[in-house]
Amino acid sequence: MEKGQEAVARFLRQRVELGAFDLLFEERMTGATAAKSPPGSLPAGAVPEGYEELRATALACTRCPLAGGRTQVVFSDGNPQARLVVVGEAPGANEDRTGLPFVGAAGKLLDLLLASVGLSREVSVYICNVIKCRPPGNRNPQPIEIEACSPYLRRQIEFVRPEAILAVGTFAARLLVGSDRPIGELRGKIHSYEGTPLVVTYHPAALLRNPSWTRASWDDLQLLCGVLDADNRP
Ligand code: SF4
């Protein structure tokens, strides 16, 4: 790892351990990356018609065996009118307990990475997972579970209609790209999901375990920024 990358990786780990993120990159929240407000959009805080019905259906879902072991369904966090949809894998123990995706150390790192490019889950990001209920022991999602649950994700993306999608981790990347290739081969380029630009990157939990991927993750975020900034051009 290059010296500069080591410093970034060390910094990220320290910030996650200290839990000090909130104001680090606030000054980078520019108009170019703030929440979208295209002509004819719904007022701030409103949700698309039918969204609550989808959410209520998911919260009561028993379509796959994971329903039997969950504490609660983890549907989403963030703004349903966001510019960016972030798609992760499946809830872990913290998410199952709180009902929110990406909490704990990996969630804090995701927030930090998003903040570093001027995005926040409160304003400009909508976050969800491929799987809405926690797999036992945090095992990998099974194909039958992904097949049962992915219609919720597809409808969520339809409702939000983001300018771009960021798939974090292998399962989100493979599902949305429609490929079985390793994530190392899928990242670093702009894909398309139903016409929406899609960027793939490592899961923040994997990034915490592999600080040498920090540079690649940073490059992926810059690629994402290029997509969002391009979308802002007249
Ligand atoms: S994981 Fe998805 S399909 Fe399975 S019970 Fe939960 S919400 Fe339903």
XYZ file of C-alpha atoms and ligand atoms in Angstrom:
242
model
C 0.000 0.000 0.000
C 1.267 3.472 -0.810
C 2.111 5.768 2.051
C -0.796 8.126 1.307
C -3.291 5.259 1.172
C -2.021 3.927 4.490
C -2.700 7.302 6.041
C -6.241 7.351 4.645
C -6.919 3.794 5.835
C -5.562 4.575 9.299
C -7.647 7.733 9.413
C -10.822 5.859 8.448
C -10.256 3.174 11.052
C -9.598 5.745 13.745
C -12.686 7.727 12.858
C -14.844 4.607 12.939
C -13.436 3.624 16.329
C -13.920 7.115 17.720
C -17.375 7.508 16.235
C -16.560 11.061 15.165
C -17.863 11.682 11.675
C -20.703 14.059 11.554
C -19.011 17.352 10.771
C -15.880 16.160 9.049
C -16.834 16.918 5.499
C -19.757 19.239 5.986
C -17.965 22.010 4.170
C -17.972 19.860 1.035
C -21.788 19.731 0.920
C -22.172 21.818 -2.202
C -25.096 22.607 -4.418
C -23.755 20.147 -6.961
C -24.334 17.251 -4.568
C -27.279 18.432 -2.490
C -30.744 16.867 -2.750
C -32.294 16.962 -6.188
C -35.274 19.174 -6.852
C -36.128 18.703 -10.515
C -39.101 20.531 -11.981
C -42.367 18.873 -10.987
C -40.884 16.908 -8.098
C -42.859 16.240 -4.922
C -42.405 18.601 -1.967
C -39.549 17.771 0.411
C -40.530 14.983 2.800
C -43.282 13.551 0.601
C -43.067 9.964 -0.592
C -44.145 8.654 -3.976
C -47.674 7.316 -4.273
C -47.765 3.668 -3.304
C -44.460 3.743 -1.478
C -46.013 3.292 1.962
C -48.022 0.346 0.686
C -44.834 -1.290 -0.530
C -43.161 -0.632 2.804
C -46.115 -2.012 4.781
C -46.147 -5.136 2.614
C -42.433 -5.695 3.210
C -42.745 -5.168 6.964
C -45.299 -7.997 7.122
C -43.572 -10.220 4.567
C -43.228 -13.984 4.976
C -42.145 -14.781 1.411
C -39.010 -16.617 2.505
C -37.751 -18.554 5.562
C -35.795 -15.559 6.870
C -39.093 -14.195 8.218
C -38.948 -16.791 11.002
C -35.670 -15.583 12.487
C -35.856 -11.831 12.188
C -36.473 -9.294 14.928
C -37.746 -6.801 12.379
C -37.700 -6.144 8.661
C -35.030 -3.643 7.604
C -36.657 -1.738 4.764
C -34.652 1.464 4.216
C -33.149 4.627 5.570
C -32.622 8.060 4.053
C -34.634 10.178 1.662
C -37.085 8.500 -0.781
C -36.471 11.470 -3.085
C -32.707 11.066 -3.032
C -30.324 11.556 -5.917
C -28.492 8.351 -5.030
C -29.661 4.876 -3.990
C -27.111 2.826 -2.062
C -27.796 -0.910 -2.101
C -26.112 -3.231 0.380
C -26.385 -6.917 1.077
C -28.499 -7.916 4.102
C -29.106 -6.803 7.689
C -26.648 -7.783 10.399
C -27.287 -7.959 14.122
C -27.322 -4.178 14.644
C -29.637 -3.637 11.709
C -31.973 -6.413 12.845
C -32.135 -4.773 16.277
C -32.645 -1.179 15.101
C -34.605 -1.747 11.903
C -32.197 0.478 9.956
C -29.676 -0.504 7.271
C -25.973 0.207 7.684
C -25.628 0.970 11.378
C -22.592 0.097 13.490
C -18.999 0.512 12.345
C -19.639 -0.352 8.688
C -22.550 2.075 8.580
C -20.451 4.834 10.082
C -17.759 4.208 7.515
C -20.352 4.336 4.729
C -21.596 7.671 6.085
C -18.037 8.951 6.179
C -17.327 7.848 2.626
C -20.544 9.460 1.386
C -19.796 12.648 3.323
C -16.360 12.810 1.740
C -18.095 13.415 -1.589
C -20.762 15.717 -0.158
C -23.623 13.217 0.247
C -25.614 12.413 3.392
C -28.203 9.751 4.080
C -30.523 12.349 5.643
C -30.681 14.538 2.534
C -29.329 13.075 -0.646
C -29.132 9.294 -0.219
C -31.623 6.441 0.079
C -30.169 3.248 1.564
C -31.531 -0.272 1.413
C -30.423 -3.867 1.044
C -30.984 -6.712 -1.379
C -32.360 -8.776 1.529
C -34.647 -7.184 4.118
C -34.374 -9.774 6.926
C -31.236 -10.929 8.714
C -29.753 -14.248 7.590
C -28.900 -16.365 10.648
C -25.325 -15.941 11.842
C -24.773 -13.295 9.158
C -24.332 -16.019 6.543
C -24.484 -15.125 2.870
C -27.966 -14.709 1.362
C -29.166 -17.805 -0.498
C -30.350 -17.598 -4.122
C -33.928 -18.465 -3.141
C -33.935 -15.609 -0.600
C -32.570 -13.132 -3.132
C -35.172 -14.229 -5.648
C -37.966 -13.817 -3.072
C -36.819 -10.448 -1.772
C -35.400 -8.659 -4.806
C -38.832 -7.497 -6.098
C -38.969 -5.145 -3.095
C -35.609 -3.650 -4.054
C -36.626 -3.236 -7.678
C -39.810 -1.418 -6.646
C -37.867 0.779 -4.223
C -35.554 1.881 -7.022
C -38.557 2.512 -9.269
C -40.114 4.732 -6.622
C -36.992 6.729 -5.833
C -35.930 7.113 -9.471
C -32.376 8.114 -8.511
C -29.825 9.748 -10.754
C -27.377 6.977 -9.858
C -27.102 3.735 -7.899
C -24.144 2.623 -5.778
C -24.026 -1.138 -5.244
C -21.853 -2.023 -2.253
C -20.635 -5.574 -1.921
C -20.794 -8.676 -4.034
C -24.472 -9.562 -3.750
C -25.821 -6.123 -4.593
C -23.334 -5.757 -7.436
C -24.092 -9.137 -8.997
C -27.860 -8.716 -8.731
C -27.987 -5.209 -10.182
C -25.328 -5.706 -12.841
C -26.719 -9.125 -13.729
C -23.348 -10.851 -13.622
C -21.602 -13.537 -11.573
C -18.190 -11.948 -12.025
C -16.116 -11.048 -8.922
C -16.636 -7.588 -7.502
C -13.033 -6.713 -8.311
C -13.945 -7.047 -11.992
C -17.268 -5.216 -11.699
C -16.000 -2.116 -9.902
C -14.156 0.685 -11.672
C -16.679 1.203 -14.461
C -20.148 2.636 -14.976
C -22.858 0.027 -15.514
C -26.538 0.576 -16.189
C -29.501 -0.692 -14.187
C -32.708 -0.227 -16.175
C -31.165 2.886 -17.694
C -29.852 4.330 -14.409
C -26.048 4.659 -14.067
C -24.729 2.083 -11.602
C -21.351 2.111 -9.840
C -20.034 -0.864 -7.880
C -17.740 -0.713 -4.873
C -16.597 -2.783 -1.919
C -18.837 -3.198 1.121
C -17.640 -0.943 3.968
C -17.404 -3.971 6.278
C -14.964 -5.528 3.800
C -13.125 -2.230 3.545
C -12.623 -2.212 7.307
C -11.084 -5.662 7.064
C -8.998 -4.771 4.000
C -7.622 -1.225 4.281
C -5.592 -1.811 1.101
C -8.883 -1.395 -0.802
C -9.204 2.197 0.396
C -7.744 3.677 -2.790
C -10.054 1.591 -4.974
C -13.068 2.674 -2.904
C -12.039 6.285 -3.228
C -11.722 5.878 -6.983
C -15.211 4.339 -7.106
C -16.636 7.324 -5.236
C -14.962 9.694 -7.662
C -16.528 7.733 -10.517
C -19.908 8.096 -8.804
C -19.349 11.824 -8.328
C -18.628 12.158 -12.021
C -21.996 10.565 -12.801
C -23.878 12.845 -10.385
C -22.037 15.965 -11.499
C -22.629 15.100 -15.162
C -26.327 14.800 -14.362
C -26.278 18.384 -13.084
C -24.881 19.843 -16.290
C -27.292 21.935 -18.350
S -36.039 -11.516 3.434
Fe -37.423 -10.411 2.055
S -38.661 -12.032 1.059
Fe -37.730 -12.921 2.913
S -39.274 -12.645 4.517
Fe -37.847 -10.887 4.629
S -38.828 -9.296 3.379
Fe -39.806 -11.242 2.842
